[in-house]
mmCIF file of C-alpha atoms in Angstrom:
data_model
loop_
_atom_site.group_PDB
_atom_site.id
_atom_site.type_symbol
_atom_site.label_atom_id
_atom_site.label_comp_id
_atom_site.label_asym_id
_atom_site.label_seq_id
_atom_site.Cartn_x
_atom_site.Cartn_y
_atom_site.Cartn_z
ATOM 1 C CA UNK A 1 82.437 56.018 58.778
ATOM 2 C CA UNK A 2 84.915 53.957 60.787
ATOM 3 C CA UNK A 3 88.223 55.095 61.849
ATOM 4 C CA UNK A 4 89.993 52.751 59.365
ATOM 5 C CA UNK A 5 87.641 53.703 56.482
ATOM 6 C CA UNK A 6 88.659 57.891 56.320
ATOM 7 C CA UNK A 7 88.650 58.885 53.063
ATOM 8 C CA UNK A 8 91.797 60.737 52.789
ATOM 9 C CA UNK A 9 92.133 63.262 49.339
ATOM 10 C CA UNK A 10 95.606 63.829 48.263
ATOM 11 C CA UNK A 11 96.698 65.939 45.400
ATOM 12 C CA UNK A 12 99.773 67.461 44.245
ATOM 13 C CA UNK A 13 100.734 70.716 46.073
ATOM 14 C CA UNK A 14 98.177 70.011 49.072
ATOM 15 C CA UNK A 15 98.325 68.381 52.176
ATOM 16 C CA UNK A 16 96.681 65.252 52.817
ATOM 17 C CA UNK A 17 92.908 66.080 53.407
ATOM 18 C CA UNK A 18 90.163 64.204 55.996
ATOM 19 C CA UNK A 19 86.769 65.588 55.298
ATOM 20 C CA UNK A 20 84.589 65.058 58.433
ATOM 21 C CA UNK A 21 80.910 64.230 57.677
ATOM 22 C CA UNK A 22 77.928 65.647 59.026
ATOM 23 C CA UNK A 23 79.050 68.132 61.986
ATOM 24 C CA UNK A 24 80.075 65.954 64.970
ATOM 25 C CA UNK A 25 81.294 67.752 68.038
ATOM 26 C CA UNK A 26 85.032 67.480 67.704
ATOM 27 C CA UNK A 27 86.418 66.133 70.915
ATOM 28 C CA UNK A 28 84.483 63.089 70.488
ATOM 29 C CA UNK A 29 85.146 62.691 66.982
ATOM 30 C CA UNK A 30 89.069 63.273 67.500
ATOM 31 C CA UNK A 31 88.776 60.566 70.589
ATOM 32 C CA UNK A 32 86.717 58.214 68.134
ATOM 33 C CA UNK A 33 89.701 58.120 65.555
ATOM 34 C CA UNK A 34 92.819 59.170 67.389
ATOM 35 C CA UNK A 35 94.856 55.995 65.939
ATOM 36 C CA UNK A 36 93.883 56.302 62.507
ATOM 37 C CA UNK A 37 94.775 60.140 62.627
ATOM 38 C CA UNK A 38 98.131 59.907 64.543
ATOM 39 C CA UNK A 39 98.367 56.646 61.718
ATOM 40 C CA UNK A 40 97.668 59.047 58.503
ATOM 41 C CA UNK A 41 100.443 61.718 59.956
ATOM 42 C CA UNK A 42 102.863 59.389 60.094
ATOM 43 C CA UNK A 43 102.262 58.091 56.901
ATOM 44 C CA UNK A 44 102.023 61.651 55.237
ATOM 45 C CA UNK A 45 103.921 63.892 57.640
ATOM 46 C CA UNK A 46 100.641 66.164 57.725
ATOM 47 C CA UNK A 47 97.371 65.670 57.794
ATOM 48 C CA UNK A 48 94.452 68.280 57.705
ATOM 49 C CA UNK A 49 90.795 67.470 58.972
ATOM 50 C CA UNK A 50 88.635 69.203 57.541
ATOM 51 C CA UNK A 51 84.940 69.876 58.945
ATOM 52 C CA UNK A 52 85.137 69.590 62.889
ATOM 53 C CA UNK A 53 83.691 73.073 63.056
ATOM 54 C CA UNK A 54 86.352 73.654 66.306
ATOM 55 C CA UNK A 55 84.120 76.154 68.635
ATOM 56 C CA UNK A 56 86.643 77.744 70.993
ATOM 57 C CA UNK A 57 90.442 77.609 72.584
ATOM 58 C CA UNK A 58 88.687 74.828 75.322
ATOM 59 C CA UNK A 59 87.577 72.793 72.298
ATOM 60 C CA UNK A 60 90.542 73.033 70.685
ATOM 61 C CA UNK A 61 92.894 72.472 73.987
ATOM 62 C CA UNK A 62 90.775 68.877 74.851
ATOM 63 C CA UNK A 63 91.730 67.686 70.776
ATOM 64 C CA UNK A 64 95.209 68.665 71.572
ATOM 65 C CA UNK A 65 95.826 66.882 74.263
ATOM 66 C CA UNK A 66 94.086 63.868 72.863
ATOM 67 C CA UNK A 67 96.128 63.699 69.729
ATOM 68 C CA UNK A 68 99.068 64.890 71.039
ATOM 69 C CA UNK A 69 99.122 63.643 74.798
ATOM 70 C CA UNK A 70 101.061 66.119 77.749
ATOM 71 C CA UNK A 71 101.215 69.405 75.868
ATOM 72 C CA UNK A 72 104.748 71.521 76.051
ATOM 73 C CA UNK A 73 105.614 74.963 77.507
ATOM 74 C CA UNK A 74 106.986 77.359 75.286
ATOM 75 C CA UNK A 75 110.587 77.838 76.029
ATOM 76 C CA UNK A 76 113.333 80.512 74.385
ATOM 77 C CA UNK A 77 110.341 82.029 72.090
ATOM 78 C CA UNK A 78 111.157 84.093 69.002
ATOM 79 C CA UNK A 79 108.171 86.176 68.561
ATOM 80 C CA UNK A 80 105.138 86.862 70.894
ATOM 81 C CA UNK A 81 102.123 84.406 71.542
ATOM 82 C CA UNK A 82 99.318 84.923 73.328
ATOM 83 C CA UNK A 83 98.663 82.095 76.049
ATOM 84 C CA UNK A 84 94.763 80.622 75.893
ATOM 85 C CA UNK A 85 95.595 77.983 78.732
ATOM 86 C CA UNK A 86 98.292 75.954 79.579
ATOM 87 C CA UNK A 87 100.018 74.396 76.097
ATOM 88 C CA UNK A 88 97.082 75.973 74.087
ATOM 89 C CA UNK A 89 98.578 79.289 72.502
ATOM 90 C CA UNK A 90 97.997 81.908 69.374
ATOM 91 C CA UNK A 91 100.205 81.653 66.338
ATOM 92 C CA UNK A 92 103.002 83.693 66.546
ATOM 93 C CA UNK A 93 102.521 87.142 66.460
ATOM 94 C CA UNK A 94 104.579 88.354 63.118
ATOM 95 C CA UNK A 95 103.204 90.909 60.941
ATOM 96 C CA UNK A 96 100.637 89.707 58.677
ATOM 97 C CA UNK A 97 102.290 91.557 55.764
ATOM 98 C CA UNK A 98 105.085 89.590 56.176
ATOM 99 C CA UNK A 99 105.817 85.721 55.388
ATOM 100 C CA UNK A 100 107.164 83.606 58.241
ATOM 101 C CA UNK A 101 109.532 80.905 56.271
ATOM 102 C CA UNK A 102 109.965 77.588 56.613
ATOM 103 C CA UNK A 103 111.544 75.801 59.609
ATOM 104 C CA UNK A 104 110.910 73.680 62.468
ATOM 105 C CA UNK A 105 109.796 74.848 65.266
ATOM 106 C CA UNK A 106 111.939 74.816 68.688
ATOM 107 C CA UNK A 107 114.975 73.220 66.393
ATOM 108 C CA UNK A 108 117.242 74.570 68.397
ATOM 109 C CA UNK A 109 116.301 73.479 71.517
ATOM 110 C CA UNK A 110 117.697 70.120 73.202
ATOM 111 C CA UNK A 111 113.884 69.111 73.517
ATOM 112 C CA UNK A 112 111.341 70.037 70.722
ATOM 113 C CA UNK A 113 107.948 68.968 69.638
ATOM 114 C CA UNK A 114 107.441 66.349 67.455
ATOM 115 C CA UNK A 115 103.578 66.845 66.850
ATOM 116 C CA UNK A 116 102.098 70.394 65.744
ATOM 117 C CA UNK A 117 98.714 70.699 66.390
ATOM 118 C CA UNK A 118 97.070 73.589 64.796
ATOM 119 C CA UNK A 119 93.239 74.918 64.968
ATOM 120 C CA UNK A 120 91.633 77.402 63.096
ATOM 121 C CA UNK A 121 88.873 79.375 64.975
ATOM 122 C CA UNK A 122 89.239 82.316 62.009
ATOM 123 C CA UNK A 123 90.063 81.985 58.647
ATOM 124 C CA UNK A 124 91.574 85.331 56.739
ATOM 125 C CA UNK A 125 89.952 86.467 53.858
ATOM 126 C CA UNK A 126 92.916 85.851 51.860
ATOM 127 C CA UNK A 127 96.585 84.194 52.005
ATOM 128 C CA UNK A 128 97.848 83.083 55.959
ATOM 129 C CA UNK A 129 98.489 79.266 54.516
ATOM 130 C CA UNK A 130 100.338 77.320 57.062
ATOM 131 C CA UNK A 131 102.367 75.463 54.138
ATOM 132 C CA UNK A 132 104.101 72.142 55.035
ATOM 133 C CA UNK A 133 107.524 71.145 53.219
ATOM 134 C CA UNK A 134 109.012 67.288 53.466
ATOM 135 C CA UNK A 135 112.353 67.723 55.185
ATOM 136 C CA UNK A 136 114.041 64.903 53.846
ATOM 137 C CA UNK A 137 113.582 65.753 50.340
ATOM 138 C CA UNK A 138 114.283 69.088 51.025
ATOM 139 C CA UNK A 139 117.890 68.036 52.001
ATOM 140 C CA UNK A 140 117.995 65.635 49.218
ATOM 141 C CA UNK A 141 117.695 68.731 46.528
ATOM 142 C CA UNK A 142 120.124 70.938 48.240
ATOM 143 C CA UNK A 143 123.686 71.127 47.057
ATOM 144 C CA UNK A 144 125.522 67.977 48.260
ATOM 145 C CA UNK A 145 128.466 70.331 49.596
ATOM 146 C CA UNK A 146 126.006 72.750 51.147
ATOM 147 C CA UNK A 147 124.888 69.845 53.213
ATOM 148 C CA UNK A 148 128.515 68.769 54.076
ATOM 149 C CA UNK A 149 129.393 71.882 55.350
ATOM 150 C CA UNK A 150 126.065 72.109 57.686
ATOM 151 C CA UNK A 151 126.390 68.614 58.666
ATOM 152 C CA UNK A 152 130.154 69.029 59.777
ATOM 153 C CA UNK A 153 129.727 72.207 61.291
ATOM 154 C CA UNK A 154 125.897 72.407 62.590
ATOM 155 C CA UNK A 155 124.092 75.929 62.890
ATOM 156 C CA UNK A 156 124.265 78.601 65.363
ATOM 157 C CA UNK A 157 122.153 80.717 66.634
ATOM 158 C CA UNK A 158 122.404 84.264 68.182
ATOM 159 C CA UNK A 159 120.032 85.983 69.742
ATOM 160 C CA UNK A 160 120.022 89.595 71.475
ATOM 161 C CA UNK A 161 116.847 89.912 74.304
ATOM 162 C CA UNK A 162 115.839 93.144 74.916
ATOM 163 C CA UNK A 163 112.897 95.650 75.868
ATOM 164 C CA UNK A 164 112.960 97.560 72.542
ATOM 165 C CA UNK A 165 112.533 94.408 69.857
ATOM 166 C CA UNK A 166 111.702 90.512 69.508
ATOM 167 C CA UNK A 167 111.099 88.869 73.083
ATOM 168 C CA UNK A 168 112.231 90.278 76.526
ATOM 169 C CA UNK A 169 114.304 86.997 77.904
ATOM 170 C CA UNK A 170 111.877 86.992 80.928
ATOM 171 C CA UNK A 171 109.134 86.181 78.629
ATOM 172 C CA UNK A 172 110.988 83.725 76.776
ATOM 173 C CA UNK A 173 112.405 82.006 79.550
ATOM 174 C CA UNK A 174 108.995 82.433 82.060
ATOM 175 C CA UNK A 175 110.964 84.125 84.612
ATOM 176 C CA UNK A 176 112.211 87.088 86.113
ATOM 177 C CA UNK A 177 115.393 84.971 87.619
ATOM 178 C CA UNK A 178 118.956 86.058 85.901
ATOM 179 C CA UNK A 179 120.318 83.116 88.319
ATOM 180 C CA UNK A 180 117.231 80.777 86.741
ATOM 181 C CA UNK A 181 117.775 82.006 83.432
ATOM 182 C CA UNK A 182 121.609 80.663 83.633
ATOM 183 C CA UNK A 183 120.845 77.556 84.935
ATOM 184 C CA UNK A 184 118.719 76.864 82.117
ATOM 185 C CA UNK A 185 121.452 78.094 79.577
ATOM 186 C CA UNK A 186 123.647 75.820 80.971
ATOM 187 C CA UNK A 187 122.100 72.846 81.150
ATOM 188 C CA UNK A 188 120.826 73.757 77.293
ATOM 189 C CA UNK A 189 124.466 74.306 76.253
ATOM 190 C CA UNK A 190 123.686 77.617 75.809
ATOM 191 C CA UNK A 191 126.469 80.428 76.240
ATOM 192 C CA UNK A 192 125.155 83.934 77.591
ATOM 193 C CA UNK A 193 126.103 87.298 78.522
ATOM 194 C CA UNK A 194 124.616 90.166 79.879
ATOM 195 C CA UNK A 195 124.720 93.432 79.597
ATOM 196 C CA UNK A 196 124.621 96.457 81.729
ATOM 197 C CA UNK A 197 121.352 97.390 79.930
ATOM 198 C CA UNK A 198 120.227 93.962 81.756
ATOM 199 C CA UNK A 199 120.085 92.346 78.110
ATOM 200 C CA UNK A 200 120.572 89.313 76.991
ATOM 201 C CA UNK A 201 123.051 87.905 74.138
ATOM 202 C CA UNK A 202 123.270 84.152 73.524
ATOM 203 C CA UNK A 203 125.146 81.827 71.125
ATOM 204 C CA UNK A 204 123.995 78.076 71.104
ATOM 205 C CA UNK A 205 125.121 75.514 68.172
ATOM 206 C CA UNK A 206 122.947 72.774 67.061
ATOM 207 C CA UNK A 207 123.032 70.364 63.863
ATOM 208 C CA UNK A 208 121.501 71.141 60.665
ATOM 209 C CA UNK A 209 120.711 67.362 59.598
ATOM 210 C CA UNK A 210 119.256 64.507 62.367
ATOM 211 C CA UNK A 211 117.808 61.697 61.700
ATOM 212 C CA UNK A 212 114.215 60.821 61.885
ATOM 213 C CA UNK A 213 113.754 58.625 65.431
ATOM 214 C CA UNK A 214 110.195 56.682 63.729
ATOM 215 C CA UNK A 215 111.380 56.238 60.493
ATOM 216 C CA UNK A 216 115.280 56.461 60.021
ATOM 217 C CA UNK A 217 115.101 58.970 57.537
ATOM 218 C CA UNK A 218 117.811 62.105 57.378
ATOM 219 C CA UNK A 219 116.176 65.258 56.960
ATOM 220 C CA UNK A 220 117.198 69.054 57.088
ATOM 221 C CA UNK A 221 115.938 69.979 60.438
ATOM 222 C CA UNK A 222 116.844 73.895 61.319
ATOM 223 C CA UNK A 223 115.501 77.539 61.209
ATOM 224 C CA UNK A 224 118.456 78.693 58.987
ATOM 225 C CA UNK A 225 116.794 80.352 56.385
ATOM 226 C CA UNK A 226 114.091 81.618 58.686
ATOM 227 C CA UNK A 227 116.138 83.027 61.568
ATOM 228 C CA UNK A 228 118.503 84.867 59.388
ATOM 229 C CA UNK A 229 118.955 88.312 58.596
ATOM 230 C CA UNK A 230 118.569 87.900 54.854
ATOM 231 C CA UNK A 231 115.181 86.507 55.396
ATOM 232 C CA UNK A 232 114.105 89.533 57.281
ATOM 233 C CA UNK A 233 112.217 91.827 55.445
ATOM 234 C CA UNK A 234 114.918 94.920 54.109
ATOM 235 C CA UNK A 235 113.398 97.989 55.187
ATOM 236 C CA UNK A 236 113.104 96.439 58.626
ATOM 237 C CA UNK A 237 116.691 95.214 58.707
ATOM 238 C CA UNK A 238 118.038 98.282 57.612
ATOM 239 C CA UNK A 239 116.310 99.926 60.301
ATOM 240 C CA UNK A 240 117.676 97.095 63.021
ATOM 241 C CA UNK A 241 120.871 97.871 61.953
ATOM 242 C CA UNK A 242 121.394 101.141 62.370
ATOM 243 C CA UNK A 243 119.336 101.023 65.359
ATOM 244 C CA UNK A 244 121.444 97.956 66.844
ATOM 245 C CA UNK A 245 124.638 97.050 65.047
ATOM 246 C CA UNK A 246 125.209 93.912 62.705
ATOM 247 C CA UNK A 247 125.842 92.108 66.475
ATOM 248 C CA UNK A 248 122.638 93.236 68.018
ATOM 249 C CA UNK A 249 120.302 91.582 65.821
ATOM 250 C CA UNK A 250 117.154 89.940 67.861
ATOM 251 C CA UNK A 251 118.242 86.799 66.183
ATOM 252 C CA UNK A 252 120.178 85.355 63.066
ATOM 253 C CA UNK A 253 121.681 82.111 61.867
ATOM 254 C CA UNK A 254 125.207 81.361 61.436
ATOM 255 C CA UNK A 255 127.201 78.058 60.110
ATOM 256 C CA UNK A 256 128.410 76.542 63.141
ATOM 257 C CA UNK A 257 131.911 77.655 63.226
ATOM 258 C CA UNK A 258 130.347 81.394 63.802
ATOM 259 C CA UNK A 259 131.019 82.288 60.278
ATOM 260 C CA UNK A 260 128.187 84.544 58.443
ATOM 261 C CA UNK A 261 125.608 82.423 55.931
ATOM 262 C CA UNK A 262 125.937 84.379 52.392
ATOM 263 C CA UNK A 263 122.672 86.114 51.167
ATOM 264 C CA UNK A 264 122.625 83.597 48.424
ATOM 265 C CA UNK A 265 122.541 80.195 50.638
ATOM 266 C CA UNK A 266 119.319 81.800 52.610
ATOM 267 C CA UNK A 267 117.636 82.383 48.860
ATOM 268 C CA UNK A 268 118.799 78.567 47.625
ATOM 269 C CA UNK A 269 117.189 77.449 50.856
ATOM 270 C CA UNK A 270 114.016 79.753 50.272
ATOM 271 C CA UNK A 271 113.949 78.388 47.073
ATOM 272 C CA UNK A 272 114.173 74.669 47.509
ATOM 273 C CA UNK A 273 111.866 74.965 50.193
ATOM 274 C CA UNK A 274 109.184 76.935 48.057
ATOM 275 C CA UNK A 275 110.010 73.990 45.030
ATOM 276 C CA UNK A 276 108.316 71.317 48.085
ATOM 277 C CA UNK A 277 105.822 73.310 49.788
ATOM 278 C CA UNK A 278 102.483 72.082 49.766
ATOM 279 C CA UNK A 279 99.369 74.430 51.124
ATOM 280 C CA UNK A 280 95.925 74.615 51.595
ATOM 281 C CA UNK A 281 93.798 78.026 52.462
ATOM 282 C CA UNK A 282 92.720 77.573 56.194
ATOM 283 C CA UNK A 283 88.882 77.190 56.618
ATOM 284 C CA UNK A 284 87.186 78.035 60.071
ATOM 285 C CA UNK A 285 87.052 74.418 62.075
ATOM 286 C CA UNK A 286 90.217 73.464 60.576
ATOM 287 C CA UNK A 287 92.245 70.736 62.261
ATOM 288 C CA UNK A 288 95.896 70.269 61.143
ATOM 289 C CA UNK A 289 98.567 68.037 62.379
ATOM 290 C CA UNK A 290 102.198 67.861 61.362
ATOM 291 C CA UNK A 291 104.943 66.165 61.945
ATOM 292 C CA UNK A 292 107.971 68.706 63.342
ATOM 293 C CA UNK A 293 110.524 66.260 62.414
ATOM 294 C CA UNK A 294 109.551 65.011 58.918
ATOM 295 C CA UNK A 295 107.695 68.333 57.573
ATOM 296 C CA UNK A 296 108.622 72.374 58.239
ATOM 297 C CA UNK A 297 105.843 74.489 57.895
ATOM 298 C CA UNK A 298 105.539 78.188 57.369
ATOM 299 C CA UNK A 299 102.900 80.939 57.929
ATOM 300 C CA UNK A 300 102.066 83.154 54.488
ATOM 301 C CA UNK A 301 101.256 86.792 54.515
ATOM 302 C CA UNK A 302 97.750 87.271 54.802
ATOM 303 C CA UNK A 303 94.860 90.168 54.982
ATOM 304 C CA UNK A 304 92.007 90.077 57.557
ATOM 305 C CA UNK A 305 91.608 88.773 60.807
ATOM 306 C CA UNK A 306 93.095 85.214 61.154
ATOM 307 C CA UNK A 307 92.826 83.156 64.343
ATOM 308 C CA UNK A 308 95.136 80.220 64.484
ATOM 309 C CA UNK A 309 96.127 78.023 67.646
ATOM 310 C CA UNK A 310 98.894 76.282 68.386
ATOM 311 C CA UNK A 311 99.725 73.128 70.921
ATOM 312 C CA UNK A 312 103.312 71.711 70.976
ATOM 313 C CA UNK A 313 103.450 67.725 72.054
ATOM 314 C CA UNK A 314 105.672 64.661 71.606
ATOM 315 C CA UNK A 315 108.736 65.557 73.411
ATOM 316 C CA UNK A 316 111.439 64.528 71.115
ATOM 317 C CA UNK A 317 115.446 64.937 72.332
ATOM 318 C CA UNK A 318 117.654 65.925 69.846
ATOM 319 C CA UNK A 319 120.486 63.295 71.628
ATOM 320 C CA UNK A 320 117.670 60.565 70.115
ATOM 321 C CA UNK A 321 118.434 61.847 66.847
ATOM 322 C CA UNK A 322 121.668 61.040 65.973
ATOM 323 C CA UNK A 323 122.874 65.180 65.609
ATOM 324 C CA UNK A 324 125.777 65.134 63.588
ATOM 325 C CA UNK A 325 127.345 68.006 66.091
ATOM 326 C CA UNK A 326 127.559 68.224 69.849
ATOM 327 C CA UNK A 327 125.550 70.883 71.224
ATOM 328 C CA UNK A 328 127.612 73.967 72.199
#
C-alpha cells in the first residue's frame, strides 16, 4: 500500500485509525510514509497507527525523531518521568487509580511541543486511554463569558517545588544551579521565590485562548482544569492541605488576575471536555500522534502494567500564536 493510499477508519468517539499490514519493521515503515502521516494529523489533529508492533524505547526513539524531527527536553515538569534516552521518556508517573485530565502539555511554557508522539510497548489490561479532545470546539461550547474572562485575563499558574511532593525544582529545571534556575525564570517571565527550606514558589501568567499558527483556528489551549486543586483527587487534597496550606499546593490554576477558579468552572471544563473526547484502548505496537495545539489529550485510570512513551517535537512559541495576554 502506498503512502497516499492508507486506509484511514474514522468513527464517532475514536481517533482516526491507520491499520499497518503485514508486520513491517517500524522505522522503515514510519520513514516510507512520513508525509502522508504528518498529512493525516494535520487533517485530523490525531492519528493512531495501528500494527507497527514497536519493539523497544530505541525503536520507538528512531520513529520519533523521524516524524517529529529534533526532539525537546523536558523543562518545568509536573510529575515524574523516567528518561529512556535523550527526548524519548515514560508517561508521566501519576497514580494509575487516578485520571490525568485534559490539557496541553507544556502550555505554560513560552516554547511547547506541537507534535506528541506516543508508543505503546505495554498495553494495561483495562482503562489507561490516552483520549484526545478538539480544542477549538472545546472553546466553542464553553460559556461565551467564561471565555471572555480567560481571554482578557489569561491563566496563572503556581507552583510550590519541594522534597516532600510533586517535582524537586532541580529535576524540573535539570540543574542543581539556584543562579541557573533564575536565569531561566526570567527569561520565561516567570516570578520566583525561595525559601529558607531551599524551596521553590513560582507564579507565571499565560493566555487561555491562542490561535492555531497552521490553520488560524482559536482554540482553548491551557491546563486549567487539570492543574487545579478541584481536579485533584479529595482525599489527597485534603491531606495537601493540612500538610501544606491552601498556598503550598505543588501546583494549581488561577484566572490571571490571581483570583481563585470556583469548583464549578473546573467541573464545566471537565465536562465539556468529556462531551469531545474521543479514545481508543491502547494495543501493544501502538503508534499515536497528536497535535498539542489543535487536540488535548488525557491519560485514564487504568489496572495492570502499562508502558507508554513519550517524545515532545515541533517547537512552537507561544509569541507565534497571537496570546491574547503578555506573559508575566
Amino acid at each position: 500500500m502506498s503512502a497516499a493510499e492508507l486506509d484511514v477508519h474514522l468513527a464517532d468517539g475514536r481517533p482516526a485509525v491507520v491499520h499497518v499490514d503485514g508486520t513491517p519493521e517500524a522505522t522503515t515503515w514510519v520513514a516510507q510514509h512520513r508525509d502522508r502521516i504528518r498529512s493525516l494529523v494535520d487533517q485530523h489533529g490525531a492519528l493512531l497507527v495501528r500494527g507497527l508492533h514497536l519493539a523497544d524505547a530505541a525503536a520507538f526513539g528512531r520513529v520519533a525523531r523521524d516524524v517529529a524531527g529534533p526532539l525537546l527536553p523536558e523543562r518545568e515538569a509536573f510529575a515524574r518521568r523516567w528518561s529512556y534516552e535523550d527526548g524519548v521518556y515514560s508517561s508521566s508517573k501519576w497514580p494509575p487509580n487516578q485520571p490525568m485530565c485534559m490539557h496541553h502539555e507544556l502550555s505554560y511554557t513560552l516554547t511547547f511541543p506541537g507534535l506528541m508522539v506516543f508508543g505503546c510497548l505495554g498495553a494495561p489490561a483495562s482503562g489507561g486511554v490516552t483520549g484526545v479532545a478538539d480544542a477549538a470546539a472545546v472553546l466553542e461550547a464553553l460559556p461565551a463569558d467564561l471565555v471572555e474572562r480567560f481571554e482578557r485575563e489569561g491563566w496563572q499558574l503556581v507552583r510550590n517545588y519541594n522534597e516532600m511532593v510533586g517535582v524537586p525544582w532541580q529535576e524540573a529545571f535539570g540543574t542543581d544551579d539556584r543562579g541557573e534556575v533564575e536565569r531561566y525564570c526570567r527569561d520565561n517571565a516567570i516570578e520566583f521565590e525561595w525559601d529558607a527550606m531551599d524551596g521553590l514558589r513560582t507564579k507565571q501568567r499565560r493566555s487561555a485562548v491562542i490561535t492555531h499558527p497552521k490553520t488560524g483556528a482559536r482554540v482553548w489551549f491551557n491546563q486549567v482544569a487539570f492543574l487545579n486543586e478541584w481536579t485533584i483527587d479529595p482525599e489527597v487534597r485534603d491531606y495537601l492541605l493540612m500538610e501544606f496550606g491552601p498556598d503550598g499546593l505543588p501546583f494549581n490554576s488561577r484566572y490571571g488576575s490571581g483570583a481563585p477558579i470556583e469548583d464549578d468552572v473546573v467541573a464545566l471544563l471537565n465536562k465539556v471536555y468529556e462531551e469531545h473526547t474521543r479514545r481508543e484502548p491502547w494495543q501493544t505496537g501502538d503508534l499515536m500522534l497528536v497535535d498539542n495545539i489543535a487536540q488535548a489529550h488525557s491519560r485514564e485510570p487504568y489496572e495492570g502494567a502499562r508502558e507508554v512513551l513519550v517524545a515532545m517535537g515541533e517547537p512552537v512559541s507561544l509569541a507565534s500564536c497571537s496570546p491574547t495576554v503578555s506573559p508575566s
